[in-house]
mmCIF file of C-alpha atoms in Angstrom:
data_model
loop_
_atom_site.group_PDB
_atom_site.id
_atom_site.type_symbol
_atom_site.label_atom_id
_atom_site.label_comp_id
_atom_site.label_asym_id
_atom_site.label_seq_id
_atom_site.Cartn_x
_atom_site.Cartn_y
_atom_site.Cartn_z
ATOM 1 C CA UNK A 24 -16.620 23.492 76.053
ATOM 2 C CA UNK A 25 -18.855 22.888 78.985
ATOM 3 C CA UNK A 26 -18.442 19.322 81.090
ATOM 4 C CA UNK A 27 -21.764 16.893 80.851
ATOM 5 C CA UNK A 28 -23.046 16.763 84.445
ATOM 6 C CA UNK A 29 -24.716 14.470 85.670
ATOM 7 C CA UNK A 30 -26.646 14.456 88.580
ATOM 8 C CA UNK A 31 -27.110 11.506 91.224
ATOM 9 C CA UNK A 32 -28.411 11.017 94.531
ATOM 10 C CA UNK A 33 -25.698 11.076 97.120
ATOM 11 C CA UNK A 34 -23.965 7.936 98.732
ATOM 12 C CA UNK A 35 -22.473 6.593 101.454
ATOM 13 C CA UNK A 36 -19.040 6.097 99.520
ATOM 14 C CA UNK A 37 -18.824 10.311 98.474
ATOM 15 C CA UNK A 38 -18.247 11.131 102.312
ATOM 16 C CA UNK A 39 -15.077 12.199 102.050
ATOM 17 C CA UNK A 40 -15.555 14.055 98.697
ATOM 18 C CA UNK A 41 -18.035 15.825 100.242
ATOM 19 C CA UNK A 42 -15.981 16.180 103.473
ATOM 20 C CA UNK A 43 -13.255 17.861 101.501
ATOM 21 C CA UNK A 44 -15.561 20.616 99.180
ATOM 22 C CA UNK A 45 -17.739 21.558 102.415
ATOM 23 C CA UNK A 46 -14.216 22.709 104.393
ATOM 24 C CA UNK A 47 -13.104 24.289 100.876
ATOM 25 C CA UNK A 48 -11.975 27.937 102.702
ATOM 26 C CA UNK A 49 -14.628 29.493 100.215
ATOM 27 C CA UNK A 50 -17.673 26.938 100.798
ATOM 28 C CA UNK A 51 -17.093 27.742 105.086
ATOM 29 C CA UNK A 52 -16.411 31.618 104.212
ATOM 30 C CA UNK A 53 -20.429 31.515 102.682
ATOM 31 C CA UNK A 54 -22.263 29.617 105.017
ATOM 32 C CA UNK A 55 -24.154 30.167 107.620
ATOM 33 C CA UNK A 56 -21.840 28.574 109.677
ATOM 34 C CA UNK A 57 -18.598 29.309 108.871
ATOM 35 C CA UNK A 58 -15.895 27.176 111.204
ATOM 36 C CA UNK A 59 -14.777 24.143 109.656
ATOM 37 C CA UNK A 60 -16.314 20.799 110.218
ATOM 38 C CA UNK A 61 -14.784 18.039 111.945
ATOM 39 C CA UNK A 62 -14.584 14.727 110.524
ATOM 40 C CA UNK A 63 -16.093 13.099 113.045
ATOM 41 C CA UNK A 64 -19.118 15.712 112.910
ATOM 42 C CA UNK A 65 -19.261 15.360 109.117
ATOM 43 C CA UNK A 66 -19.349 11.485 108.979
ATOM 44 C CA UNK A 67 -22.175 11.527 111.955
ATOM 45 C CA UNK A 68 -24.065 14.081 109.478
ATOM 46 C CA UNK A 69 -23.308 13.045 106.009
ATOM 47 C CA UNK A 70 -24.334 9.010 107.267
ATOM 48 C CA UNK A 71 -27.687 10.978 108.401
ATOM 49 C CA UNK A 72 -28.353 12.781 105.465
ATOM 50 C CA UNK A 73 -27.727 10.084 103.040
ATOM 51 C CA UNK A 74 -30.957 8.509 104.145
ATOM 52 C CA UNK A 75 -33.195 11.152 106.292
ATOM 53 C CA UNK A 76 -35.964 11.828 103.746
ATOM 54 C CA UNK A 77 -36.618 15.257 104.652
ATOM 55 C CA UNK A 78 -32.895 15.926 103.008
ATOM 56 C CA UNK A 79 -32.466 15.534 99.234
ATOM 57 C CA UNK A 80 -29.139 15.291 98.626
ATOM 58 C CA UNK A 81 -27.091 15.565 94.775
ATOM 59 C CA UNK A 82 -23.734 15.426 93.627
ATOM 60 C CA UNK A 83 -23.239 16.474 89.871
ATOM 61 C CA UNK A 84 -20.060 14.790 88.559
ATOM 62 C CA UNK A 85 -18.669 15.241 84.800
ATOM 63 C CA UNK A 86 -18.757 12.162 82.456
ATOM 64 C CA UNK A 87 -15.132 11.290 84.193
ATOM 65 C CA UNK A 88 -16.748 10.966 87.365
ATOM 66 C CA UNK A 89 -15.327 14.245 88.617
ATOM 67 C CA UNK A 90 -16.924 16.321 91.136
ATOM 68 C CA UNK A 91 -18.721 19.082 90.105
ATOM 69 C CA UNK A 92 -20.139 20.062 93.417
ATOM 70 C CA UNK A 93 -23.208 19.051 95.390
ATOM 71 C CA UNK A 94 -26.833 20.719 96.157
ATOM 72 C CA UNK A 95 -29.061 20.077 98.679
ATOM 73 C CA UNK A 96 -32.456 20.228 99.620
ATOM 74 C CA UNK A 97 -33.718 20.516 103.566
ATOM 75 C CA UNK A 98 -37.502 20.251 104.078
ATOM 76 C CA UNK A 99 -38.870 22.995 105.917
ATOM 77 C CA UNK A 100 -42.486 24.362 106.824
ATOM 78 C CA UNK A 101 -42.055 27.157 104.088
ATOM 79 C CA UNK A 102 -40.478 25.062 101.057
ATOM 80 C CA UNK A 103 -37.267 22.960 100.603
ATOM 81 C CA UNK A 104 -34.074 25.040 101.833
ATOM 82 C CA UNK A 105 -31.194 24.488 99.107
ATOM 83 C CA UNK A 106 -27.388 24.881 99.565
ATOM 84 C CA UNK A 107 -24.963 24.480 96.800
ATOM 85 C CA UNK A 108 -21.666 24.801 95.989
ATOM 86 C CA UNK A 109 -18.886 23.754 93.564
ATOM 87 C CA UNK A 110 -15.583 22.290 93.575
ATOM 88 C CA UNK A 111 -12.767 24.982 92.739
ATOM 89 C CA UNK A 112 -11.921 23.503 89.298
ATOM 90 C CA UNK A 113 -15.514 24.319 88.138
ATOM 91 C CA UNK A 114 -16.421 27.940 90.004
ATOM 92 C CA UNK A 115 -16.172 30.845 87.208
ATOM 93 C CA UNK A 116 -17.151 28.591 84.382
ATOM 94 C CA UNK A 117 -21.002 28.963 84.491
ATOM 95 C CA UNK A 118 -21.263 25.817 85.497
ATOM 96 C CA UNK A 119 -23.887 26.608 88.693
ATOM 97 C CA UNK A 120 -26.743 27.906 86.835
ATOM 98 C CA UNK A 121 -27.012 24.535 85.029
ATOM 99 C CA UNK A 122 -26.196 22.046 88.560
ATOM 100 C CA UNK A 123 -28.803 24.038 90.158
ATOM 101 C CA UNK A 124 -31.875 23.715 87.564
ATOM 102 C CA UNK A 125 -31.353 20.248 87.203
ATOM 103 C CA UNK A 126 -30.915 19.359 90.896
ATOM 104 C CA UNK A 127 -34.665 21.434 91.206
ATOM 105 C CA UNK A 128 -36.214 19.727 88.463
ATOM 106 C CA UNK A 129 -35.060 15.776 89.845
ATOM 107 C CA UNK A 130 -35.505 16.324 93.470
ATOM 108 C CA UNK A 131 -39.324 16.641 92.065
ATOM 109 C CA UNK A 132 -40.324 19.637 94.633
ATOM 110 C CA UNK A 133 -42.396 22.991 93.555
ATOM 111 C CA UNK A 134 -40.734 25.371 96.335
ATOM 112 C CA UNK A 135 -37.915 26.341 97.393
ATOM 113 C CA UNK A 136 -36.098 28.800 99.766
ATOM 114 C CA UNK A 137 -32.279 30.016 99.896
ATOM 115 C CA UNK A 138 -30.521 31.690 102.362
ATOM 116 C CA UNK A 139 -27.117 33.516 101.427
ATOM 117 C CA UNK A 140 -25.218 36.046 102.558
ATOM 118 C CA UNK A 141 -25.468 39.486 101.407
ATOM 119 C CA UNK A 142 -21.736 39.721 100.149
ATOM 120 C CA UNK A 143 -22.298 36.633 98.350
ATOM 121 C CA UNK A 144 -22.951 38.484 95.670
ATOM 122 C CA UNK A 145 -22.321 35.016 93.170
ATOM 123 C CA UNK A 146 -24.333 33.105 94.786
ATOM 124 C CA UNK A 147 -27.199 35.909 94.578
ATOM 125 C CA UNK A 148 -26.689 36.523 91.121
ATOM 126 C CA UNK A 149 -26.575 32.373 90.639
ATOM 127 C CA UNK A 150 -30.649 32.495 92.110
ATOM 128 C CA UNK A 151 -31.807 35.239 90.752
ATOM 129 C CA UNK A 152 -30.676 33.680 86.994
ATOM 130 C CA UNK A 153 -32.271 30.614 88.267
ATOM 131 C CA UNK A 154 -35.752 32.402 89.011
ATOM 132 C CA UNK A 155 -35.696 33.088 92.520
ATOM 133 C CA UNK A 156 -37.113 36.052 94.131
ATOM 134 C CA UNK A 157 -35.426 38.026 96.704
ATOM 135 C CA UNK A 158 -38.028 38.419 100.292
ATOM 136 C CA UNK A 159 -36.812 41.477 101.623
ATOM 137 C CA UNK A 160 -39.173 40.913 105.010
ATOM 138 C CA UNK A 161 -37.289 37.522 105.558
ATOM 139 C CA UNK A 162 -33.754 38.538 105.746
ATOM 140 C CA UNK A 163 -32.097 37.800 109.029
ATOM 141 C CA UNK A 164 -28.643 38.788 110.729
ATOM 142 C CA UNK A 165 -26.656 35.943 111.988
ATOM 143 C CA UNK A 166 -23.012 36.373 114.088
ATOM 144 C CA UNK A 167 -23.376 39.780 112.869
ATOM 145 C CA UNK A 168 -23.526 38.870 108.819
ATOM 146 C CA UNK A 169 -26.304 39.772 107.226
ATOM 147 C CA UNK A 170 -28.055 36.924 104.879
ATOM 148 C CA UNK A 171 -30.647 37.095 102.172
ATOM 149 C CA UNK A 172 -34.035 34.811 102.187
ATOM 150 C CA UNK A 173 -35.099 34.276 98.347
ATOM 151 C CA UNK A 174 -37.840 31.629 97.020
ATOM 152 C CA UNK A 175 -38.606 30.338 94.223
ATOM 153 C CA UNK A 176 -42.297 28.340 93.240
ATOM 154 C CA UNK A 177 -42.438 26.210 90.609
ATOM 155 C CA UNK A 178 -45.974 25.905 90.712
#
């Protein structure tokens, strides 16, 4: 049986949480950036992006309070750029599809853009599910991996 999740707006106190699932070897091995973060980078950031408004930030957490994962949103000039990911307890369990759609729908934007890399094959599966559309004339090659630009409007 599938966890409740909730969804919340991020908070000062989840800086370490969020410290520990964005150096999770997986989360670093699909970003754009993979090397890990340093704490003192990551508290600079996360005390930033707690309360910069052009950054929604989520954590979805199970009835117990545990983490789920975490999605953002960065504003952009072509939509709202969204990362996500999920703690290792939750990956495989189908989980994503439903974190995702509900961070969309509460962050209250109508477009949005992702970025992944093309052997992410999950996590281009995961937006595809979710109604994105892949923009073949937007992909980019970074540090010599190549990445994917989809969007989704919800207008």
């Amino acid at each position: 049986m599938a966890p409740e999740i909730i969804i919340r707006r991020a908070e000062p106190s989840d800086m370490r949480r969020i410290f520990e699932l964005s150096n999770d070897p997986l989360v670093r091995a699909n970003s754009i950036h993979p090397e890990p973060i340093e704490w003192a980078t990551h508290e600079k950031w996360f005390a930033n992006a707690v309360v910069n408004p052009r950054l929604k930030f989520y954590l979805a957490e199970g009835a117990d309070g545990a983490l789920i994962g975490q999605v953002r949103f960065e504003e952009r000039e072509d939509g709202w750029l969204v990362s996500i990911s999920l703690t290792a307890e939750f990956r495989g369990k189908g989980l994503a599809h439903v974190v995702l759609m509900k961070a969309m729908e509460m962050s209250g934007q109508q477009c949005f853009i992702a970025e992944i890399s093309s052997d992410n094959l999950a996590s281009l599966s995961l937006f595809e599910r979710c109604g994105f559309i892949l923009r073949p004339d937007r992909s980019f090659t970074l540090s010599g991996r190549k990445f994917e630009s989809l969007r989704k409007d919800s207008r």
